[in-house]
PDB file of C-alpha atoms in Angstrom:
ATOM      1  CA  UNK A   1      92.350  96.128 101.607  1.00  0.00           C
ATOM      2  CA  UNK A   2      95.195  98.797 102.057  1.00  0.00           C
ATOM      3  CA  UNK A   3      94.590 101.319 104.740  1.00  0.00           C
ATOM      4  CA  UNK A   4      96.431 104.382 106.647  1.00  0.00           C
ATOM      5  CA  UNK A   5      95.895 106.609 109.519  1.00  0.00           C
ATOM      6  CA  UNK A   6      97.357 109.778 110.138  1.00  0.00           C
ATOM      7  CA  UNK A   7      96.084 112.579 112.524  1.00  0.00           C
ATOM      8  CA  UNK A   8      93.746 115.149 110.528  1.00  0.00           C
ATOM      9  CA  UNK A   9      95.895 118.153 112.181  1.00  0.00           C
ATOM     10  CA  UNK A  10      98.489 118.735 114.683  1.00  0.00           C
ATOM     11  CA  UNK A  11      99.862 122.387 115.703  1.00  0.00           C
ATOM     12  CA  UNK A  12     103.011 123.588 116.906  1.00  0.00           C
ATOM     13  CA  UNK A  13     105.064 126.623 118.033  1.00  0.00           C
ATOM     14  CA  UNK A  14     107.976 127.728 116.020  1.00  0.00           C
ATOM     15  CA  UNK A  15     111.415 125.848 117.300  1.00  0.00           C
ATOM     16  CA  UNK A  16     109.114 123.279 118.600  1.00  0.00           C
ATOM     17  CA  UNK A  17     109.340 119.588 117.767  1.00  0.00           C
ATOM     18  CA  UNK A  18     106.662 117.387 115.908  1.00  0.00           C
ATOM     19  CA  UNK A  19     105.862 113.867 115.483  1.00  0.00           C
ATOM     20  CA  UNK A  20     103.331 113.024 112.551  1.00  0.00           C
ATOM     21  CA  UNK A  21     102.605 109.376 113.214  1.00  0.00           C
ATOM     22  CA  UNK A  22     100.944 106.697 110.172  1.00  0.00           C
ATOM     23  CA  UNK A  23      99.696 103.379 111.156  1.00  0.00           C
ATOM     24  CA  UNK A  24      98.892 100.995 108.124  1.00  0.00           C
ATOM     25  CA  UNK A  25      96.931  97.831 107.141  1.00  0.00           C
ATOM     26  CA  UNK A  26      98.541  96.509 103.984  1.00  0.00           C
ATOM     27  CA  UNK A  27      98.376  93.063 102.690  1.00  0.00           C
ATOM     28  CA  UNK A  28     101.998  93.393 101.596  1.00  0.00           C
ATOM     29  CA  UNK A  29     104.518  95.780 102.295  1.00  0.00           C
ATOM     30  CA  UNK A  30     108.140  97.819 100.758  1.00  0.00           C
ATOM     31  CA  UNK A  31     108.351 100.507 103.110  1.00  0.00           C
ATOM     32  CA  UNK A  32     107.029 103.890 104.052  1.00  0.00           C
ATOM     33  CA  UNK A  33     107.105 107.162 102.444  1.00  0.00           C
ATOM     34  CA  UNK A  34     106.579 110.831 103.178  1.00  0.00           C
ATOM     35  CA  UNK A  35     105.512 113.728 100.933  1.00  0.00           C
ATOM     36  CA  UNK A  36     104.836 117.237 101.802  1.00  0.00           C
ATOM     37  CA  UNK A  37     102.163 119.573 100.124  1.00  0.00           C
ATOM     38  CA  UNK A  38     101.716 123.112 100.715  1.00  0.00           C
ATOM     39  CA  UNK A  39      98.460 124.681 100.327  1.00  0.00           C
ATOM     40  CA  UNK A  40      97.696 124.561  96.607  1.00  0.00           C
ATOM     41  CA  UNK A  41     100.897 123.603  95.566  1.00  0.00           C
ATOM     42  CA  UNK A  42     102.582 119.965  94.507  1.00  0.00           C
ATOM     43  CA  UNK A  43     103.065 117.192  96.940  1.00  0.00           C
ATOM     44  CA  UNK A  44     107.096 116.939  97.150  1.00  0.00           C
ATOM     45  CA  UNK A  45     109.043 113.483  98.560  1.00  0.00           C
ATOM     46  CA  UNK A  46     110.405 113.994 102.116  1.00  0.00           C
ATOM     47  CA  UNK A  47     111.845 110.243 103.051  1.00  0.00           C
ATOM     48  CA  UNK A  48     111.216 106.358 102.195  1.00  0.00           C
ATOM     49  CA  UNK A  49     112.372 104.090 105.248  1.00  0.00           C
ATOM     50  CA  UNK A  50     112.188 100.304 103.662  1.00  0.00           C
ATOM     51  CA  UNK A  51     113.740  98.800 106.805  1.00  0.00           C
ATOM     52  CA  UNK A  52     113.078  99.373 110.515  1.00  0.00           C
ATOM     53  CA  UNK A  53     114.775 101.960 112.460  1.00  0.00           C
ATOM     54  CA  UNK A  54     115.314 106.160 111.657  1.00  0.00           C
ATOM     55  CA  UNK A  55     116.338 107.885 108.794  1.00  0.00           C
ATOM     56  CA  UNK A  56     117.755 111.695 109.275  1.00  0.00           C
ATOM     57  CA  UNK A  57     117.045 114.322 106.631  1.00  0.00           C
ATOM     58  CA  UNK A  58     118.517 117.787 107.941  1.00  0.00           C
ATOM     59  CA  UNK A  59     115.584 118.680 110.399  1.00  0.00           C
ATOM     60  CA  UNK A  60     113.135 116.098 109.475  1.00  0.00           C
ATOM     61  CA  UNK A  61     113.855 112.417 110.120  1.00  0.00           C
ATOM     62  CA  UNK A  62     111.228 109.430 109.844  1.00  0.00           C
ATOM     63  CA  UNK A  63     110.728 106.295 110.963  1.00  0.00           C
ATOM     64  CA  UNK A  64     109.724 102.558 110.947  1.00  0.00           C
ATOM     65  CA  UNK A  65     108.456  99.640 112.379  1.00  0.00           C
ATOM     66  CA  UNK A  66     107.540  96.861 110.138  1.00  0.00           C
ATOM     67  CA  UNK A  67     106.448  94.795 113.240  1.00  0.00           C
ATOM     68  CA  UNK A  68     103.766  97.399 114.447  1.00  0.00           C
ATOM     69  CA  UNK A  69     102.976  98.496 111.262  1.00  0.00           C
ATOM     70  CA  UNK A  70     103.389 101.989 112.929  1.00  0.00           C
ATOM     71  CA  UNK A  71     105.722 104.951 111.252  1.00  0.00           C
ATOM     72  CA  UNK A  72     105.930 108.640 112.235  1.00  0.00           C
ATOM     73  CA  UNK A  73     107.781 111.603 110.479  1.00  0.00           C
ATOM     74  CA  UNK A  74     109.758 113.660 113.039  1.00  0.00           C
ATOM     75  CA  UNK A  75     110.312 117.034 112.440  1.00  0.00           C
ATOM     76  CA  UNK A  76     112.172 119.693 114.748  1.00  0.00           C
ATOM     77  CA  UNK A  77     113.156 123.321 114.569  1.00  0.00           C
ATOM     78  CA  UNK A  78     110.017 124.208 113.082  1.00  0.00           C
ATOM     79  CA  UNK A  79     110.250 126.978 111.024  1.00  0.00           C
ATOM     80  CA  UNK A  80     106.586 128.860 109.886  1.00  0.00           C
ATOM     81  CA  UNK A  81     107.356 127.253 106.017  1.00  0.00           C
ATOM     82  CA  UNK A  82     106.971 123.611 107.716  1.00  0.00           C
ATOM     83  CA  UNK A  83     103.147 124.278 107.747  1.00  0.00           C
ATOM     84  CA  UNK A  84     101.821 122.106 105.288  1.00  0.00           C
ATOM     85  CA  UNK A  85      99.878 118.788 105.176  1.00  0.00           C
ATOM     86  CA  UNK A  86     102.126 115.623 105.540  1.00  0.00           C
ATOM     87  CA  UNK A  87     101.284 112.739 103.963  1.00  0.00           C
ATOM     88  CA  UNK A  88     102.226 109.090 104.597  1.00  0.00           C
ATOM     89  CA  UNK A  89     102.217 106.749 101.378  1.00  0.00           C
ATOM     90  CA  UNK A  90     102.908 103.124 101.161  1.00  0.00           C
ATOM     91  CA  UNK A  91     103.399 100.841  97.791  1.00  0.00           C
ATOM     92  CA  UNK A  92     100.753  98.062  97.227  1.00  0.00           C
ATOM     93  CA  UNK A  93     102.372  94.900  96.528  1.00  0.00           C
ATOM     94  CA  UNK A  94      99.661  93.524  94.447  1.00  0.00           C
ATOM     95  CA  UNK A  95      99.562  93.241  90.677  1.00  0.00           C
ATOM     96  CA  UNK A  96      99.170  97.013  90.466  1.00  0.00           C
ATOM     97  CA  UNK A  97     102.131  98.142  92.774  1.00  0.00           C
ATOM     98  CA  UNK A  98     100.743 101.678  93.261  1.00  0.00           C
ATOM     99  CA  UNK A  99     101.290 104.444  95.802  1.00  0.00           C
ATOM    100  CA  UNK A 100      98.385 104.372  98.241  1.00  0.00           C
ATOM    101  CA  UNK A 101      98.436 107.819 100.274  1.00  0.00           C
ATOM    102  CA  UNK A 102      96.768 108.207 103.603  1.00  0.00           C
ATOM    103  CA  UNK A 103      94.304 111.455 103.704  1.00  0.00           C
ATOM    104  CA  UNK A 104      97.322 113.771 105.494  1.00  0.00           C
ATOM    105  CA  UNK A 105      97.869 115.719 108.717  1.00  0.00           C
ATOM    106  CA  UNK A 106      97.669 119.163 108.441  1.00  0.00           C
ATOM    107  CA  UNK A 107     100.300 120.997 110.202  1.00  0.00           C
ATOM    108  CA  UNK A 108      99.863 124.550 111.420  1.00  0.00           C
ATOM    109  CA  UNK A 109     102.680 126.283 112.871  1.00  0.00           C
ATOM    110  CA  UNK A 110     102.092 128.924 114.994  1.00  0.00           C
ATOM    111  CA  UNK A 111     104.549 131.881 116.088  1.00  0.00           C
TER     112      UNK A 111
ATOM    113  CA  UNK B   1     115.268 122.560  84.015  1.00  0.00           C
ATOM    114  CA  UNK B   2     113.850 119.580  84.204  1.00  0.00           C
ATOM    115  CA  UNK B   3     110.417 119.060  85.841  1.00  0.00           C
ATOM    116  CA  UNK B   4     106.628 118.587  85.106  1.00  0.00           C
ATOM    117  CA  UNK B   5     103.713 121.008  84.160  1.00  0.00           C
ATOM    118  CA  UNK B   6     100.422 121.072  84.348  1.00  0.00           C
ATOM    119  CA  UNK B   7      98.217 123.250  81.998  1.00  0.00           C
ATOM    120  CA  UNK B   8      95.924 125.271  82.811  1.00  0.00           C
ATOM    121  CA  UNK B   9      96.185 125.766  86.746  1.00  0.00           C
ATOM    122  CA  UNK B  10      92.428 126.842  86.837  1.00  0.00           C
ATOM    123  CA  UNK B  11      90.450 125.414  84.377  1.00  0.00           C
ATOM    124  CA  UNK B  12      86.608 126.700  84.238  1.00  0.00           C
ATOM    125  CA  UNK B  13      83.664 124.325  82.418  1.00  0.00           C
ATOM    126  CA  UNK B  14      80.214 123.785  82.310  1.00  0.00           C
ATOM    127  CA  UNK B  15      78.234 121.097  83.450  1.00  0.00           C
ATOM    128  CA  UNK B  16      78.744 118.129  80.146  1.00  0.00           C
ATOM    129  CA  UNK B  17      81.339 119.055  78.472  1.00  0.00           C
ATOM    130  CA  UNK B  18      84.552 117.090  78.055  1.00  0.00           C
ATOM    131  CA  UNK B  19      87.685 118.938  79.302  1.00  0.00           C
ATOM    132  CA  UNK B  20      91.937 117.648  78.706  1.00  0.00           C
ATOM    133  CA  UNK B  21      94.267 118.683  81.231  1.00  0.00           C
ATOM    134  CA  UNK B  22      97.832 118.704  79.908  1.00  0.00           C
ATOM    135  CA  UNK B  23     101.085 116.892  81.598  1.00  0.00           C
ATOM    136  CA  UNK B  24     104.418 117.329  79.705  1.00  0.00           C
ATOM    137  CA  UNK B  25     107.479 116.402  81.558  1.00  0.00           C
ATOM    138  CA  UNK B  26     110.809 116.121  80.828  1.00  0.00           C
ATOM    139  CA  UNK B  27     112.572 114.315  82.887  1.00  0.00           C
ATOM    140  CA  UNK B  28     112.571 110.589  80.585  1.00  0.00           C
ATOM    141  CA  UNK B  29     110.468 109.203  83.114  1.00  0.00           C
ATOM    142  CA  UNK B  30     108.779 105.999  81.780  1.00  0.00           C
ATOM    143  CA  UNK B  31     106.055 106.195  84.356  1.00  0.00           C
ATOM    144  CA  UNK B  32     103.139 108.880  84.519  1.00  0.00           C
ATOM    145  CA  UNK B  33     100.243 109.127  86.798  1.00  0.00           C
ATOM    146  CA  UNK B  34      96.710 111.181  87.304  1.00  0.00           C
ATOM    147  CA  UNK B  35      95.508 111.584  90.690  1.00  0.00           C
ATOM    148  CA  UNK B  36      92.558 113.467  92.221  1.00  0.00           C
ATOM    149  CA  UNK B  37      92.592 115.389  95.224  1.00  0.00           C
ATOM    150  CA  UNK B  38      89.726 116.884  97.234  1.00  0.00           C
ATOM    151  CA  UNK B  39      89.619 119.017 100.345  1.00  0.00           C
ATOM    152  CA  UNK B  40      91.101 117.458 103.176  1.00  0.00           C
ATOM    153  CA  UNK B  41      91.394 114.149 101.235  1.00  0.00           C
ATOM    154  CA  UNK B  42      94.550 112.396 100.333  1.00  0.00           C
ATOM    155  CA  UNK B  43      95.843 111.614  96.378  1.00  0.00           C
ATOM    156  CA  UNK B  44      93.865 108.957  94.475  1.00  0.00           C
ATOM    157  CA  UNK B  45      94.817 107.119  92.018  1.00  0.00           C
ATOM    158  CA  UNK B  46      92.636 107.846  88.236  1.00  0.00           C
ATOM    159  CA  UNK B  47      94.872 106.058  85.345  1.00  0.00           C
ATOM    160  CA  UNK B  48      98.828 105.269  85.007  1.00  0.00           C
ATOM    161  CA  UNK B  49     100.934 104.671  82.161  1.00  0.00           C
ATOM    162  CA  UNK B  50     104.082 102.271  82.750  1.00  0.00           C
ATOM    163  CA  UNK B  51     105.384 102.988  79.715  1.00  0.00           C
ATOM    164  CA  UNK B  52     104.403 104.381  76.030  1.00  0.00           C
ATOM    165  CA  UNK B  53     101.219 103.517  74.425  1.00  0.00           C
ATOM    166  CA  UNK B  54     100.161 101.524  77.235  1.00  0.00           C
ATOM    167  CA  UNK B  55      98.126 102.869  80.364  1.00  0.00           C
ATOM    168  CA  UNK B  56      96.336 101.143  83.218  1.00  0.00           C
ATOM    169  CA  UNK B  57      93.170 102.102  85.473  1.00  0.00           C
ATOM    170  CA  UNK B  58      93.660 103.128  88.815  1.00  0.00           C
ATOM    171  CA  UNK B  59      91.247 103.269  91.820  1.00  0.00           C
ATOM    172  CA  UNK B  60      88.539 105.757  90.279  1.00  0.00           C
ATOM    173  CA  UNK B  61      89.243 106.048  86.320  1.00  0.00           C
ATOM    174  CA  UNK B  62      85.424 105.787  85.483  1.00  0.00           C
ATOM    175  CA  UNK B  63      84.378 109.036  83.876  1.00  0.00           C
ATOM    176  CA  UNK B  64      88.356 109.471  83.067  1.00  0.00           C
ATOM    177  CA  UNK B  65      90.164 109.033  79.611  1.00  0.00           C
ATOM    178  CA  UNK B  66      94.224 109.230  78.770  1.00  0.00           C
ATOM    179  CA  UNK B  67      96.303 108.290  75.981  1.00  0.00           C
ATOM    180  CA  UNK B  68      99.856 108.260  76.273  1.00  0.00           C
ATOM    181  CA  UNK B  69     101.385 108.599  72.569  1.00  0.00           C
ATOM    182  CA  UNK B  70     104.566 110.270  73.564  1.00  0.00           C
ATOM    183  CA  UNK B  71     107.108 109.911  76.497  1.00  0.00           C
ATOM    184  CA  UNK B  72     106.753 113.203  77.809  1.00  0.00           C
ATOM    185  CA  UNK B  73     102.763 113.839  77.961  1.00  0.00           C
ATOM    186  CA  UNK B  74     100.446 112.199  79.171  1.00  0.00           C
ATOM    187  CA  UNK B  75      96.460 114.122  78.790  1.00  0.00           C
ATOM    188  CA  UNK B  76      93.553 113.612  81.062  1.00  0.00           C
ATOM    189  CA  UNK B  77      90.370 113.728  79.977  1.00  0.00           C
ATOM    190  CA  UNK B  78      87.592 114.535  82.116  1.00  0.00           C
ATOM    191  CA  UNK B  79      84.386 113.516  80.195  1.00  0.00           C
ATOM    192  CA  UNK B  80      81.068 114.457  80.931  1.00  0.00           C
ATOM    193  CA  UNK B  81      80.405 110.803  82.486  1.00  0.00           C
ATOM    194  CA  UNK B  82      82.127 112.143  85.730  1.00  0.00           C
ATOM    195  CA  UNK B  83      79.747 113.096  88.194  1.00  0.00           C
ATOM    196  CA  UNK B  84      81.720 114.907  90.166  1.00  0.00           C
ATOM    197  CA  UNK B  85      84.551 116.512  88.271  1.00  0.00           C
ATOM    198  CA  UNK B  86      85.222 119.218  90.603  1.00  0.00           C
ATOM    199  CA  UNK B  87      89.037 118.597  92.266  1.00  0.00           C
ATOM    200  CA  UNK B  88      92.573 119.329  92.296  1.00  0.00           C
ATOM    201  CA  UNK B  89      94.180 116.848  89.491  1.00  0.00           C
ATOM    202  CA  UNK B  90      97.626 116.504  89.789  1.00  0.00           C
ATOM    203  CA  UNK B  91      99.943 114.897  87.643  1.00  0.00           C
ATOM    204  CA  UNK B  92     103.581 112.765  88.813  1.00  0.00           C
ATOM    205  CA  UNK B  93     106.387 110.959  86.771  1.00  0.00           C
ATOM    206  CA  UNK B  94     108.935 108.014  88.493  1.00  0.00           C
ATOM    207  CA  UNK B  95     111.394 106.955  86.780  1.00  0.00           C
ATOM    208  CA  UNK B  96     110.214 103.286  86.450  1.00  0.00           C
ATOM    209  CA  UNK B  97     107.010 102.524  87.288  1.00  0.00           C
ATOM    210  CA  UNK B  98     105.423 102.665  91.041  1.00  0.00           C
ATOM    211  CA  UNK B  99     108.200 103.484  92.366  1.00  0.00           C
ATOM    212  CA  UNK B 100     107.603 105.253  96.154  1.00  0.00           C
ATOM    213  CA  UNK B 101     109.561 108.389  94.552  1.00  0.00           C
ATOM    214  CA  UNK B 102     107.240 110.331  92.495  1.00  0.00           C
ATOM    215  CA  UNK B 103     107.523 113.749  90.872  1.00  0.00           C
ATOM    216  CA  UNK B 104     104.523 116.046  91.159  1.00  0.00           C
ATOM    217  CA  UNK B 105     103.286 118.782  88.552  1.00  0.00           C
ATOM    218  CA  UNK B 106     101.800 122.164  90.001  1.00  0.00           C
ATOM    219  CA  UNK B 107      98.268 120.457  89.691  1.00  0.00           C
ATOM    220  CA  UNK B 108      95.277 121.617  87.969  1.00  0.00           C
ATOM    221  CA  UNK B 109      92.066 123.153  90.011  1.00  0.00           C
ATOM    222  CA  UNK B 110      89.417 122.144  87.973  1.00  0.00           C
ATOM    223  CA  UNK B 111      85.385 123.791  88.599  1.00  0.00           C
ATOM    224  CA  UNK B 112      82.603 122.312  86.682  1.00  0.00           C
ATOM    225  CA  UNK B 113      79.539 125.275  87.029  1.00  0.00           C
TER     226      UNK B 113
END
């Protein structure tokens, strides 16, 4: 079956830095996404890394590695709007294809 | 603007009665998905539709109903055979399907009393 970890919460200061990691069991893989949900609001896409290595957004910047099956979202300058929960979503490469989402890491940012 | 909604964003029912949350969107997406969310849980997968007039079960559709007669909407059902309605239903469009970029409605916050 298809399977991903992610911390249940992490906290920060403001200006800090923050690394949200995702390890995942998948019996197929495309690559890694990242979506961001506020409280009561609509998850919104952050970053998809298909290959191995970092990809920089502005402040947030996420990464891969197919080999460990390990990826972490990176973000820095935390602002007080970066609380949220974070989630980290892979594709299942079986006949349905569908987003699988791990349960999130909430992320409370503190002043 | 384009985008997708969700109607109502509370919805109130009683215990065995069937209840449709709306999801227009207009951004020609092909693709349309329910999920279900509970506290502290991540997204799960209820029905998708790749494409008009055709719709597929996802991880948890029992107790769950669509149709998906035009492009843009794409109604949930939430039938009394649902034990436990009570969640946060949200609502996302791709452009094809299953893509890992998906569009997400406002959600709905549905309470069965």
């Amino acid at each position: 079956g298809q399977s991903l970890e992610q911390p249940s919460e992490v906290t920060a200061v403001e200006g800090a830095i923050v690394q949200i990691n995702c390890t995942y069991q998948t019996s197929g893989f495309y690559g890694l996404s990242w979506y961001q949900q506020h409280d009561g609001g609509a998850p919104t896409f952050l970053s998809y890394n298909g290959l191995d290595g970092l990809e920089e957004t502005g402040r947030f910047s996420s990464f891969l590695s197919r080999s460990d099956s390990y990826g972490y979202l990176l973000l820095q300058e935390l602002q007080m709007k970066d609380s949220a929960s974070y989630f980290c979503a892979v594709r299942d490469s079986g006949a349905t294809n569908k987003l699988i989402f791990g349960t999130g890491t909430l992320l409370a940012v503190q002043p | 603007d384009g985008g997708i909604t969700q109607s109502p964003k509370y919805l109130f029912r009683k215990e065995g009665q069937n209840v449709t949350l709306s999801c227009e969107q207009n951004l020609n997406h092909d693709a349309m998905y329910w999920y279900r969310q509970d506290p502290g849980q991540g997204l799960r997968l209820i029905y998708y539709s790749q494409i008009v007039n055709d719709f597929q079960k996802g991880d948890i559709a029992e107790g769950y109903s669509v149709s998906r007669e035009k492009k843009e909407s794409f109604p949930l059902t939430v039938t009394s055979a649902q034990k436990n309605p009570t969640a946060f239903y949200l609502c996302a469009s791709s452009p094809r399907a299953h893509t890992d970029t998906q569009y997400f409605g406002p959600g709905t916050r549905l309470t069965v009393l």
